[in-house]
Structures are given as structure tokens and as C-alpha cells.
Amino acid sequence: MTAGAATGRVRIAIRGLRVAFGPKVVLDGLDLDLHDGESLVVIGGSGTGKSVLLKCILGLLRPDAGTIVVDGEDTTRMGSRARDALLRKFGMLFQSAALFDSLAVWENVAFPLTHVGGVARDKVRDVATRKLADVGLAPEVGLLSPAELSGGMKKRVGLARAIAAEPEIIFFDEPTTGLDPIMADVINDLIVDCTRRLGATTLSITHDMASVRKIATRIAMLHGGRIIWSGPVGAIDTSGNAYVDQFIHGRAEGPIQMAVATP
Amino acid sequence: MNPVAAIGSVFLDFLAACGRLGLFAAVSVGQMARPPYYPRLILRQVIEIGYFSLPVVGLTAIFSGMVLALQSFTGFARFEAESAIATVVVLSMTRELGPVLAGLMVAGRVGAAMAAEIGTMRVTEQIDALVTLATDPFRYLVAPRLIAGTLMLPCLVLTADIIGVFGGYMVSVHKLGFGPDTYLKNTFEHLEAMDVISGLVKAAAFGFLIALMGCYHGYHSKGGAQGVGAATTNAVVSASILILTSNYLITEAFFAR
């Protein structure tokens, strides 16, 4: 593994992470560090375990082996209260935005403020409206239900919710999947603007190379359950790694073989 | 496959499911007692389960009371025991028909809705989102439904008892020619507090079981729309079976000599 050019203290240190679903080993001794202030993007093909990695860090999945140390605390052995306290440092934008259907848009954005941030109820609505403005949405949108939003608007609201409580570390799970290229670029710009304004550390997973080049300061490539290359975003085109080259150029031929049945 | 192994596999799966359900129930009850509490969510479920179930429970109760009076009359006339109709109607409604019919109707209406709502939240990552927002899904989603189910079913059953007795009264007085005063006197003469209390205890148990099944199957649903559909069906079927099973056990606990 090539060392990245990241600096700053390590916020998340992952060592020997192993996750298997029955006989299928998804992560196989993965090592990865996330440094303070960096924007790390993990790239890799579909089904390589990128989402599993995020779910393990957030405690949504329990790994079979390995450690995940966040700010000096091993999260794999944490009780639920300690994990709740730790999760207050995190924000997360889900691939599907995962907005709560039963709440209005502004209530979705206000959720982390009332449940995590402890903002007084009478001020919550104003703060939620400001957060919606930060992602380019008008106050009227706050009154809508999530079902009334387009895909791009859902992502924006998801982003507003992710940054609402001003978390120290933000995760982005396929932030541009399912969006047209222009809306994808808008979301990328918003991610860069919002995280820079907050000074947050971010970890994103995606296979959209346009998004990678826009939001990453460092890139790590996941393949075969391990990080096979990592380095600064500027070094991606000269990595000298055949797997990385095949992936960033989107070639069917190369060392990465897709399981496709031939007729 | 060896048939004995197949039977063993089914039995082991059944035991594993019982274990998962027991664990889910224990965690849910444990989280009901721990803050933070969500009064607005409890109120929303109280309205959903209690208020919006009133029409269907009321309709079921009134027609059950009416049919009970009519059937009892045609049957009891053979023994010249028509005067027992009022007692039969009130005891049947308070002890059995009120809680069981209301329970089954609410299982179909509310249990299915809970499983569908929580199941959709599961497959669209909304439950994962709750966790990442440092909010326990058991406290936020399950506990309010369990509390509302346990509290509202007794209220619904009490209403069903009254409506059912009224249905029997209407048929007996206006169709079968009973005197109103005599019918009411017969209704209350042999009614004991324990008859009503046992029905309300059953109702509370049924309400808890309906909400538990709806939440359990929704929480563990997977595989998209098909998974949510299966969770909904399983919630209603398992709640109905548990209602009928626990009905016998509670009846035995109250009335077996």
C-alpha cells in the first residue's frame, strides 16, 4: 500500500478489519487511517465492501475481526451509551438520503438539532431554515414532505441534515449516484463548501470519478477486501497501479474481472 | 435431504425465531423505561391506534352483539331460556368477543400498518439514519407503539363492550319483543367486575402483542418491497395466532377452577 500524503492526527484508525457474510468475505484485513481535516474518498467497484466499511465504522454492522479506533476509543467494543456519545461527532449523507417520511423536510433537518445538538425547540425551525439555505433550498421547501422532492433535492436535504449539528466527521455514501451530471456537480460543490465552512473531516465512498476529483484530498482504492492503493488526489493519474488505472478509466479489460456470465 | 433432518431444521429455525422475538421484546420493554421519552410520538400512536380504530371496532362490536342476541334467542327458545339472552350477550361481549374481535380487527389494521411503516424505514435506510443520529430505534420507534398499543386496546375494548351490549339490546327490544327495563336489569344482574376486568387485561395483552409483532416483523424486514409485504403478512398472522393463544391462557388464569 502506498502511503498517502495526509497529515494531521489520526481521527479514525482501522486495523485488520474483516467482515464476511457466510462464505463470502467482503473485507479481509483492511487497514485505513482518516486524518484530521482531510477529505478521504474510498473508491472501488460495486460490491467491494465500501458501504460495509462505513457501516462498520458507524456501528451498524459488527465486524468479525479487527479494530476501529475513533479518537483513541475502540468502537468495536463500545456499549450503546458510549456509541451514542461518539455518534454525535458524526454526520452521514446516505445514498438514498434516508429522509424520514413521517416528518416534514424542515423537521428532518431539525432532527439532529433537537435530538443531538440540544437546540431549544423555539429556535429549531429558524436554524433548520438557515441550514436549508446553506444547501440552496428556499424556506418553502421546508414545509414539503420528503415524498414531494426530486432526487437532487432529497440529496440536498440529506446534506443539510448531515451538517445541521455541525459534526466533526462527515460520511458521504455515494453522494452523486442517481443524479444527472449537472446536479451531481452541484452536490459536489455543496459538499466541498459545507465541509470547508465547518472544517470537518470527511470520508466518502463513490465510484463517480468526477465526484472523486472534486471532493477528495486523498484517495484510497478498495479491492479484494483491502486497500490496494492510497495517495493524494493529484497522484491518481500516475499511480502506477494497474487496478487503479483500470478503475479510473473505466475499462472492462484489466486485472479487475467482473463476474459476468458469457452467453 | 433426510426427512428427520428437515424436521429438525424447521424446529431449530422455530427456536431461533422464538429466541430473536424474546430478545426483541426484552430490549423493547427495557427501552420503554429509559429516557428520553417521546410524548409526541406516543400521542400520535394513541390517535392512530385508539381513535382511528374506533369505527372498525365499533362496527364489529355492534353487529356481533346483534347476532349474538338473535342466535341466542333462536337457540334458547328450544329450552324456554330466552330470559338468559341479556346475560349471554353481556358476558360473551365483555369476557371474549369484545377483546378477541377488537384485537383481531386492530391486528389487521394497525399491526399491518406498523410492519409496513417500520419495514419501509428499514429497507430505505431510515433506521440506519436514526442510529447515526444517535437515536435508539427501540426508544424512538418501538416503545411509543408498545405503550400506545397496551394503553389503547383496553379503551377500545371497553367501548366495544358497551356498543356490543347496545347492539344486543336493540335487537332484543325492537325485534324480539323484550321489555327494555327487564333486558337492562338482566344485563347487569349477573355481570361481575371480574368479567369486565378480565376482558380489559386481555385487551392490554393483545395490544402489546399486536404492536410487538408489527414492530418485530417490520424491524427485521429485508429485500425491498417484497420483504415489506412479507413482514406485513407475518405481523398480522403471528399477532392473530398469539391473540388466540394468549386468550386461552389468560382465560384459564382468570376463570379455571
Coordinates of C-alpha atoms in Angstrom, one line a residue:
Chain A
M1 CA 0.0 0.0 0.0
T2 CA 1.3 3.4 -1.0
A3 CA 1.4 5.9 1.8
G4 CA -0.9 8.9 1.4
A5 CA 0.2 12.5 1.7
A6 CA -2.2 13.0 4.6
T7 CA -1.1 15.0 7.6
G8 CA -2.7 15.8 11.0
R9 CA -3.6 13.5 13.8
V10 CA -5.4 10.3 13.0
R11 CA -9.2 10.6 13.8
I12 CA -10.1 7.1 12.7
A13 CA -7.6 4.2 12.6
I14 CA -8.9 0.9 11.1
R15 CA -6.7 -2.2 11.5
G16 CA -7.3 -5.8 10.3
L17 CA -11.0 -5.2 9.6
R18 CA -12.6 -8.5 8.5
V19 CA -16.3 -8.9 7.6
A20 CA -17.8 -12.0 6.0
F21 CA -21.4 -12.8 5.1
G22 CA -21.5 -16.6 5.2
P23 CA -18.7 -17.9 2.9
K24 CA -18.3 -14.5 1.1
V25 CA -15.5 -12.5 2.7
V26 CA -16.2 -8.8 1.9
L27 CA -13.5 -7.1 3.9
D28 CA -10.3 -9.1 4.5
G29 CA -7.9 -7.5 6.9
L30 CA -8.5 -3.9 5.8
D31 CA -6.2 -1.1 7.2
L32 CA -7.1 2.5 6.8
D33 CA -6.4 5.9 8.6
L34 CA -8.5 9.0 8.4
H35 CA -6.6 12.1 9.3
D36 CA -7.9 15.3 10.8
G37 CA -9.1 17.8 8.2
E38 CA -8.7 15.6 5.2
S39 CA -11.3 14.6 2.7
L40 CA -10.7 10.9 2.0
V41 CA -12.6 9.2 -0.8
V42 CA -12.6 5.4 -0.9
I43 CA -13.2 4.2 -4.5
G44 CA -13.9 0.7 -5.7
G45 CA -16.2 -1.4 -7.8
S46 CA -19.8 -2.3 -6.8
G47 CA -19.9 -5.0 -4.2
T48 CA -16.4 -4.5 -3.0
G49 CA -17.5 -3.6 0.5
K50 CA -17.3 0.2 0.5
S51 CA -20.7 0.6 2.2
V52 CA -19.9 -2.2 4.6
L53 CA -16.8 -0.3 5.7
L54 CA -18.9 2.8 6.5
K55 CA -21.5 0.7 8.3
C56 CA -18.8 -0.9 10.5
I57 CA -17.3 2.5 11.5
L58 CA -20.8 3.7 12.4
G59 CA -21.6 0.6 14.4
L60 CA -24.4 -0.5 12.1
L61 CA -22.5 -3.7 11.4
R62 CA -20.3 -5.7 13.7
P63 CA -17.0 -6.8 12.1
D64 CA -15.8 -10.4 12.6
A65 CA -12.3 -9.2 13.4
G66 CA -10.2 -6.1 13.6
T67 CA -10.4 -2.8 15.4
I68 CA -11.8 0.6 14.6
V69 CA -10.4 3.3 16.8
V70 CA -12.0 6.7 16.7
D71 CA -10.2 9.5 18.7
G72 CA -8.5 6.8 20.7
E73 CA -11.6 4.7 21.5
D74 CA -12.1 1.3 20.1
T75 CA -15.7 1.4 18.8
T76 CA -15.9 -2.4 18.2
R77 CA -16.1 -2.9 22.0
M78 CA -18.2 0.1 22.9
G79 CA -21.5 0.0 24.8
S80 CA -24.6 1.6 23.4
R81 CA -24.3 4.8 25.5
A82 CA -20.7 5.4 24.7
R83 CA -21.5 4.8 21.0
D84 CA -24.4 7.3 21.1
A85 CA -22.0 9.9 22.5
L86 CA -19.4 9.1 19.8
L87 CA -22.1 9.2 17.0
R88 CA -22.7 12.9 18.0
K89 CA -19.4 13.6 16.3
F90 CA -20.6 12.2 13.1
G91 CA -22.8 13.3 10.2
M92 CA -23.9 11.0 7.4
L93 CA -25.4 11.5 4.0
F94 CA -26.9 8.3 2.8
Q95 CA -27.0 7.1 -0.8
S96 CA -30.8 7.3 -0.8
A97 CA -30.8 10.4 1.5
A98 CA -32.8 8.2 4.0
L99 CA -35.1 11.2 5.0
F100 CA -37.8 10.3 7.5
D101 CA -41.1 10.0 5.6
S102 CA -43.2 10.8 8.6
L103 CA -41.6 14.2 9.1
A104 CA -41.7 17.4 7.0
V105 CA -38.4 18.5 5.3
W106 CA -37.6 21.1 8.0
E107 CA -38.2 18.5 10.8
N108 CA -35.8 16.2 9.1
V109 CA -33.1 18.9 9.1
A110 CA -34.0 19.8 12.6
F111 CA -33.8 16.2 13.8
P112 CA -30.1 16.3 14.8
L113 CA -30.5 19.7 16.4
T114 CA -33.3 18.6 18.8
H115 CA -32.0 15.1 19.4
V116 CA -28.3 15.6 19.2
G117 CA -27.5 19.3 19.3
G118 CA -29.8 20.3 22.1
V119 CA -31.1 23.4 20.4
A120 CA -34.2 24.9 22.0
R121 CA -37.4 24.0 20.2
D122 CA -38.5 27.6 19.5
K123 CA -35.2 28.2 17.7
V124 CA -35.0 24.9 15.8
R125 CA -37.2 26.0 12.9
D126 CA -35.1 29.1 12.2
V127 CA -31.9 27.1 12.4
A128 CA -33.3 24.4 10.1
T129 CA -34.4 27.1 7.5
R130 CA -30.8 28.5 7.6
K131 CA -29.4 25.0 7.0
L132 CA -31.7 24.6 4.1
A133 CA -30.5 27.9 2.7
D134 CA -26.9 26.7 3.1
V135 CA -27.7 23.9 0.5
G136 CA -29.6 26.3 -1.8
L137 CA -33.1 25.4 -0.8
A138 CA -35.9 28.0 -0.2
P139 CA -37.8 28.1 3.1
E140 CA -41.0 26.9 1.4
V141 CA -39.2 23.6 0.7
G142 CA -39.1 23.0 4.4
L143 CA -42.9 22.6 4.6
L144 CA -42.9 19.8 2.0
S145 CA -42.9 16.1 2.7
P146 CA -39.8 14.2 1.5
A147 CA -42.0 12.3 -0.9
E148 CA -42.6 15.5 -2.8
L149 CA -38.9 16.2 -3.5
S150 CA -36.8 15.3 -6.6
G151 CA -33.7 13.1 -6.2
G152 CA -31.4 16.1 -6.2
M153 CA -33.5 18.0 -3.6
K154 CA -33.5 14.9 -1.4
K155 CA -29.7 14.8 -1.5
R156 CA -29.6 18.4 -0.6
V157 CA -31.9 18.0 2.3
G158 CA -29.9 14.9 3.3
L159 CA -26.8 17.1 3.2
A160 CA -28.4 19.8 5.2
R161 CA -29.4 17.2 7.9
A162 CA -25.8 15.7 7.8
I163 CA -24.2 19.1 8.6
A164 CA -27.0 20.5 10.8
A165 CA -25.4 19.6 14.1
E166 CA -22.0 20.8 12.8
P167 CA -20.3 17.4 13.2
E168 CA -16.6 16.9 13.2
I169 CA -16.6 14.0 10.9
I170 CA -19.0 13.6 7.9
F171 CA -19.5 10.4 5.8
F172 CA -20.9 10.5 2.3
D173 CA -22.2 7.3 0.8
E174 CA -22.4 7.6 -3.0
P175 CA -23.4 11.3 -2.8
T176 CA -24.0 11.6 -6.6
T177 CA -25.4 8.3 -7.5
G178 CA -28.7 8.6 -9.5
L179 CA -28.2 12.3 -10.3
D180 CA -27.7 13.9 -13.7
P181 CA -24.2 15.3 -14.2
I182 CA -25.1 18.9 -13.5
M183 CA -27.0 18.1 -10.3
A184 CA -24.1 15.8 -9.3
D185 CA -21.7 18.8 -9.8
V186 CA -24.0 21.0 -7.7
I187 CA -24.0 18.4 -4.9
N188 CA -20.2 18.1 -5.1
D189 CA -19.8 21.9 -4.8
L190 CA -22.1 21.9 -1.8
I191 CA -20.2 19.1 -0.1
V192 CA -16.9 21.0 -0.6
D193 CA -18.4 24.3 0.5
C194 CA -20.2 23.0 3.5
T195 CA -17.4 20.8 4.8
R196 CA -14.8 23.5 4.3
R197 CA -17.0 26.0 6.2
L198 CA -17.3 23.5 9.1
G199 CA -13.7 22.5 9.0
A200 CA -14.9 18.9 9.0
T201 CA -13.0 15.7 8.3
T202 CA -14.8 13.7 5.6
L203 CA -14.9 10.1 4.4
S204 CA -16.7 9.5 1.2
I205 CA -17.3 6.3 -0.9
T206 CA -18.2 6.6 -4.5
H207 CA -17.3 5.2 -7.9
D208 CA -18.1 8.5 -9.7
M209 CA -14.6 9.8 -10.7
A210 CA -15.8 13.3 -11.4
S211 CA -17.0 13.5 -7.8
V212 CA -13.8 12.0 -6.6
R213 CA -11.7 14.6 -8.3
K214 CA -13.8 17.4 -6.9
I215 CA -14.2 16.4 -3.3
A216 CA -11.1 14.3 -2.4
T217 CA -7.8 15.4 -0.9
R218 CA -6.8 11.8 -0.7
I219 CA -8.0 8.7 -2.4
A220 CA -7.9 5.0 -1.3
M221 CA -8.8 2.2 -3.6
L222 CA -10.6 -0.8 -2.1
H223 CA -10.3 -4.2 -3.9
G224 CA -10.4 -7.8 -2.7
G225 CA -11.3 -6.7 0.8
R226 CA -8.2 -4.5 1.3
I227 CA -6.9 -1.0 0.4
I228 CA -4.6 -1.7 -2.5
W229 CA -3.5 1.9 -3.1
S230 CA -3.9 5.3 -1.4
G231 CA -2.4 8.6 -2.3
P232 CA -3.2 12.3 -2.8
V233 CA -5.8 13.2 -5.4
G234 CA -3.2 14.7 -7.7
A235 CA -1.4 11.3 -7.9
I236 CA -4.3 9.3 -9.1
D237 CA -3.4 9.5 -12.8
T238 CA 0.2 8.5 -12.2
S239 CA -0.4 5.8 -9.5
G240 CA 1.4 3.1 -11.5
N241 CA -1.2 0.7 -10.1
A242 CA -2.9 -1.4 -12.8
Y243 CA -6.1 -1.8 -10.7
V244 CA -6.4 2.0 -10.1
D245 CA -5.7 2.7 -13.8
Q246 CA -8.4 0.3 -15.0
F247 CA -10.9 1.7 -12.5
I248 CA -10.4 5.4 -13.2
H249 CA -10.5 4.9 -16.9
G250 CA -13.5 2.5 -16.7
R251 CA -12.0 -0.2 -18.8
A252 CA -13.5 -3.7 -19.0
E253 CA -10.1 -5.2 -19.7
G254 CA -7.6 -5.3 -16.9
P255 CA -6.7 -7.1 -13.6
I256 CA -10.2 -6.4 -12.2
Q257 CA -12.5 -9.1 -13.6
M258 CA -16.3 -8.6 -13.2
A259 CA -18.3 -11.7 -12.6
V260 CA -20.4 -11.5 -15.8
A261 CA -21.9 -14.7 -17.3
T262 CA -20.9 -15.0 -21.0
P263 CA -23.6 -16.2 -23.4
Chain B
M1 CA -32.4 -34.4 2.4
N2 CA -33.1 -36.7 5.3
P3 CA -36.7 -36.1 6.4
V4 CA -35.7 -36.2 10.1
A5 CA -33.0 -33.5 9.4
A6 CA -35.6 -31.4 7.6
I7 CA -37.9 -31.6 10.6
G8 CA -35.0 -30.8 12.9
S9 CA -34.0 -27.8 10.7
V10 CA -37.5 -26.4 10.8
F11 CA -37.6 -26.9 14.6
L12 CA -34.3 -25.2 15.1
D13 CA -35.4 -22.3 12.9
F14 CA -38.5 -22.0 15.0
L15 CA -36.5 -22.0 18.3
A16 CA -34.1 -19.4 16.8
A17 CA -37.1 -17.2 15.8
C18 CA -38.6 -17.5 19.3
G19 CA -35.2 -16.5 20.8
R20 CA -35.0 -13.5 18.5
L21 CA -38.5 -12.4 19.4
G22 CA -37.9 -12.9 23.1
L23 CA -34.7 -10.8 22.9
F24 CA -36.5 -8.1 20.8
A25 CA -39.4 -8.0 23.4
A26 CA -36.9 -7.8 26.3
V27 CA -34.9 -5.0 24.7
S28 CA -38.1 -3.1 23.8
V29 CA -39.6 -3.3 27.3
G30 CA -36.2 -2.3 28.7
Q31 CA -36.0 0.7 26.5
M32 CA -39.6 1.7 27.3
A33 CA -38.5 2.5 30.8
R34 CA -35.4 4.6 29.8
P35 CA -35.4 8.2 28.8
P36 CA -35.6 10.1 26.5
Y37 CA -39.3 9.6 26.2
Y38 CA -41.2 10.8 23.1
P39 CA -44.6 12.1 24.2
R40 CA -45.5 13.5 20.8
L41 CA -44.8 10.1 19.2
I42 CA -46.8 8.3 21.8
L43 CA -49.7 10.7 21.3
R44 CA -49.5 10.1 17.5
Q45 CA -49.7 6.4 18.0
V46 CA -52.5 6.8 20.6
I47 CA -54.6 8.6 18.0
E48 CA -53.6 6.1 15.2
I49 CA -54.4 3.0 17.3
G50 CA -57.2 4.3 19.5
Y51 CA -59.1 7.0 17.6
F52 CA -58.8 5.7 14.1
S53 CA -59.7 2.1 15.0
L54 CA -62.9 3.2 16.7
P55 CA -65.1 2.9 13.5
V56 CA -64.0 -0.6 12.6
V57 CA -64.1 -1.9 16.2
G58 CA -67.5 -0.2 16.8
L59 CA -69.0 -1.8 13.7
T60 CA -67.6 -5.2 14.6
A61 CA -69.0 -4.9 18.1
I62 CA -72.5 -3.7 17.3
F63 CA -73.1 -6.5 14.7
S64 CA -71.6 -9.1 17.0
G65 CA -73.9 -8.0 19.8
M66 CA -76.9 -8.1 17.5
V67 CA -76.1 -11.5 16.0
L68 CA -75.4 -12.9 19.5
A69 CA -78.9 -11.8 20.7
L70 CA -80.6 -13.2 17.6
Q71 CA -78.7 -16.6 17.7
S72 CA -79.2 -16.9 21.4
F73 CA -82.9 -16.3 21.1
T74 CA -83.4 -18.9 18.4
G75 CA -81.3 -21.4 20.3
F76 CA -82.5 -20.7 23.8
A77 CA -86.2 -20.7 22.7
R78 CA -85.9 -24.5 22.5
F79 CA -85.2 -24.7 26.2
E80 CA -87.5 -21.8 27.1
A81 CA -84.5 -19.9 28.4
E82 CA -84.9 -16.7 26.5
S83 CA -84.5 -14.6 29.7
A84 CA -80.8 -15.6 29.7
I85 CA -80.1 -13.7 26.5
A86 CA -79.1 -10.5 28.1
T87 CA -76.7 -12.3 30.4
V88 CA -75.2 -14.3 27.5
V89 CA -74.8 -11.2 25.4
V90 CA -73.0 -9.1 28.2
L91 CA -70.8 -12.0 29.4
S92 CA -69.8 -13.0 25.9
M93 CA -69.0 -9.4 24.9
T94 CA -67.0 -8.5 28.0
R95 CA -65.2 -11.7 28.5
E96 CA -64.5 -12.9 25.0
L97 CA -65.9 -11.3 21.9
G98 CA -65.0 -7.7 22.8
P99 CA -61.3 -8.3 23.4
V100 CA -60.8 -11.0 20.8
L101 CA -62.7 -9.3 17.9
A102 CA -61.3 -5.9 18.7
G103 CA -57.8 -7.5 18.9
L104 CA -58.1 -9.2 15.6
M105 CA -59.5 -6.2 13.9
V106 CA -56.7 -3.9 15.3
A107 CA -54.1 -6.6 14.3
G108 CA -55.3 -6.3 10.7
R109 CA -55.5 -2.6 10.7
V110 CA -52.7 -1.4 13.0
G111 CA -50.3 -4.3 13.1
A112 CA -50.0 -4.4 9.3
A113 CA -49.5 -0.6 9.2
M114 CA -46.8 -0.7 11.8
A115 CA -44.9 -3.5 10.0
A116 CA -45.2 -1.7 6.6
E117 CA -44.0 1.6 8.0
I118 CA -41.1 0.2 10.0
G119 CA -40.3 -2.3 7.3
T120 CA -40.1 0.6 4.7
M121 CA -37.9 2.5 7.1
R122 CA -35.6 -0.5 7.4
V123 CA -35.2 -1.1 3.6
T124 CA -34.8 2.6 2.8
E125 CA -32.0 3.0 5.5
Q126 CA -34.1 5.3 7.6
I127 CA -33.5 3.1 10.7
D128 CA -29.7 3.3 10.0
A129 CA -30.1 7.0 9.7
L130 CA -31.8 7.1 13.1
V131 CA -28.8 5.2 14.6
T132 CA -26.3 7.6 13.0
L133 CA -28.3 10.4 14.6
A134 CA -27.6 8.9 18.0
T135 CA -31.3 7.9 18.4
D136 CA -32.1 4.5 19.6
P137 CA -34.7 3.0 17.2
F138 CA -36.2 0.9 20.0
R139 CA -36.9 4.0 22.0
Y140 CA -38.0 6.2 19.1
L141 CA -40.0 3.7 17.0
V142 CA -40.9 0.6 19.1
A143 CA -41.5 2.0 22.6
P144 CA -44.2 4.5 21.6
R145 CA -46.1 1.9 19.7
L146 CA -45.9 -0.6 22.5
I147 CA -47.1 1.9 25.1
A148 CA -49.9 3.2 22.9
G149 CA -51.0 -0.4 21.9
T150 CA -51.1 -1.5 25.5
L151 CA -53.0 1.5 26.7
M152 CA -55.4 2.0 23.8
L153 CA -56.7 -1.6 23.3
P154 CA -58.4 -1.6 26.8
C155 CA -60.1 1.7 25.9
L156 CA -61.3 0.3 22.5
V157 CA -62.5 -2.9 24.2
L158 CA -64.4 -1.1 26.8
T159 CA -66.1 0.9 24.0
A160 CA -66.7 -2.3 22.1
D161 CA -68.3 -3.9 25.2
I162 CA -70.8 -1.0 25.5
I163 CA -71.6 -0.9 21.8
G164 CA -71.9 -4.7 21.6
V165 CA -74.3 -4.8 24.6
F166 CA -76.2 -1.9 23.0
G167 CA -76.5 -4.0 19.7
G168 CA -78.0 -6.9 21.7
Y169 CA -80.4 -4.5 23.4
M170 CA -81.6 -3.1 20.1
V171 CA -82.3 -6.5 18.6
S172 CA -83.8 -7.9 21.8
V173 CA -86.1 -4.9 22.5
H174 CA -87.1 -3.8 19.0
K175 CA -87.1 -7.2 17.2
L176 CA -87.6 -9.9 19.8
G177 CA -90.1 -8.1 21.9
F178 CA -88.2 -7.9 25.3
G179 CA -89.1 -5.1 27.7
P180 CA -86.3 -2.5 27.9
D181 CA -86.2 -2.4 31.7
T182 CA -86.2 -6.2 32.1
Y183 CA -83.4 -6.5 29.5
L184 CA -81.2 -4.0 31.2
K185 CA -82.0 -5.5 34.6
N186 CA -81.0 -8.9 33.3
T187 CA -77.9 -7.5 31.7
F188 CA -76.4 -6.1 34.9
E189 CA -77.8 -8.6 37.4
H190 CA -75.2 -11.3 36.7
L191 CA -72.4 -9.1 35.5
E192 CA -69.4 -9.0 37.8
A193 CA -66.5 -6.7 37.9
M194 CA -64.1 -9.5 37.1
D195 CA -65.9 -10.2 33.8
V196 CA -65.0 -6.7 32.6
I197 CA -61.6 -6.6 34.2
S198 CA -60.5 -10.0 32.6
G199 CA -61.5 -8.6 29.2
L200 CA -59.5 -5.4 29.8
V201 CA -56.5 -7.4 30.9
K202 CA -56.8 -9.5 27.7
A203 CA -57.1 -6.3 25.7
A204 CA -53.9 -4.8 27.2
A205 CA -52.0 -8.1 26.4
F206 CA -53.4 -8.2 22.9
G207 CA -52.4 -4.5 22.3
F208 CA -48.9 -5.2 23.4
L209 CA -48.7 -8.3 21.2
I210 CA -50.1 -6.6 18.1
A211 CA -47.6 -3.7 18.5
L212 CA -44.7 -6.1 19.3
M213 CA -45.4 -8.2 16.2
G214 CA -45.8 -5.2 13.9
C215 CA -42.5 -3.7 15.1
Y216 CA -40.6 -7.0 15.2
H217 CA -41.5 -8.1 11.6
G218 CA -41.0 -4.5 10.3
Y219 CA -37.7 -4.1 12.0
H220 CA -36.3 -7.4 10.6
S221 CA -37.7 -7.0 7.1
K222 CA -35.3 -7.1 4.2
G223 CA -35.2 -7.4 0.5
G224 CA -37.2 -4.4 -0.7
A225 CA -40.9 -4.2 -1.4
Q226 CA -41.3 -8.0 -1.3
G227 CA -39.7 -8.1 2.1
V228 CA -42.0 -5.4 3.4
G229 CA -45.0 -7.3 2.0
A230 CA -43.9 -10.5 3.8
A231 CA -43.3 -8.5 7.0
T232 CA -46.9 -7.1 6.9
T233 CA -48.4 -10.6 6.3
N234 CA -46.3 -12.2 9.0
A235 CA -47.2 -9.4 11.5
V236 CA -50.9 -9.9 11.1
V237 CA -50.8 -13.7 11.1
S238 CA -48.5 -14.0 14.1
A239 CA -50.4 -11.4 16.0
S240 CA -53.7 -13.2 15.3
I241 CA -52.2 -16.5 16.4
L242 CA -50.7 -15.0 19.6
I243 CA -54.1 -13.3 20.4
L244 CA -56.0 -16.6 20.2
T245 CA -53.3 -18.5 22.1
S246 CA -52.9 -15.9 24.9
N247 CA -56.7 -15.5 25.0
Y248 CA -56.9 -19.1 26.2
L249 CA -54.1 -18.8 28.7
I250 CA -55.5 -15.6 30.2
T251 CA -59.0 -17.1 30.4
E252 CA -57.5 -20.1 32.2
A253 CA -55.6 -17.8 34.6
F254 CA -58.8 -15.9 35.5
F255 CA -61.5 -18.5 35.5
A256 CA -60.1 -22.0 35.7
R257 CA -61.1 -23.7 39.0

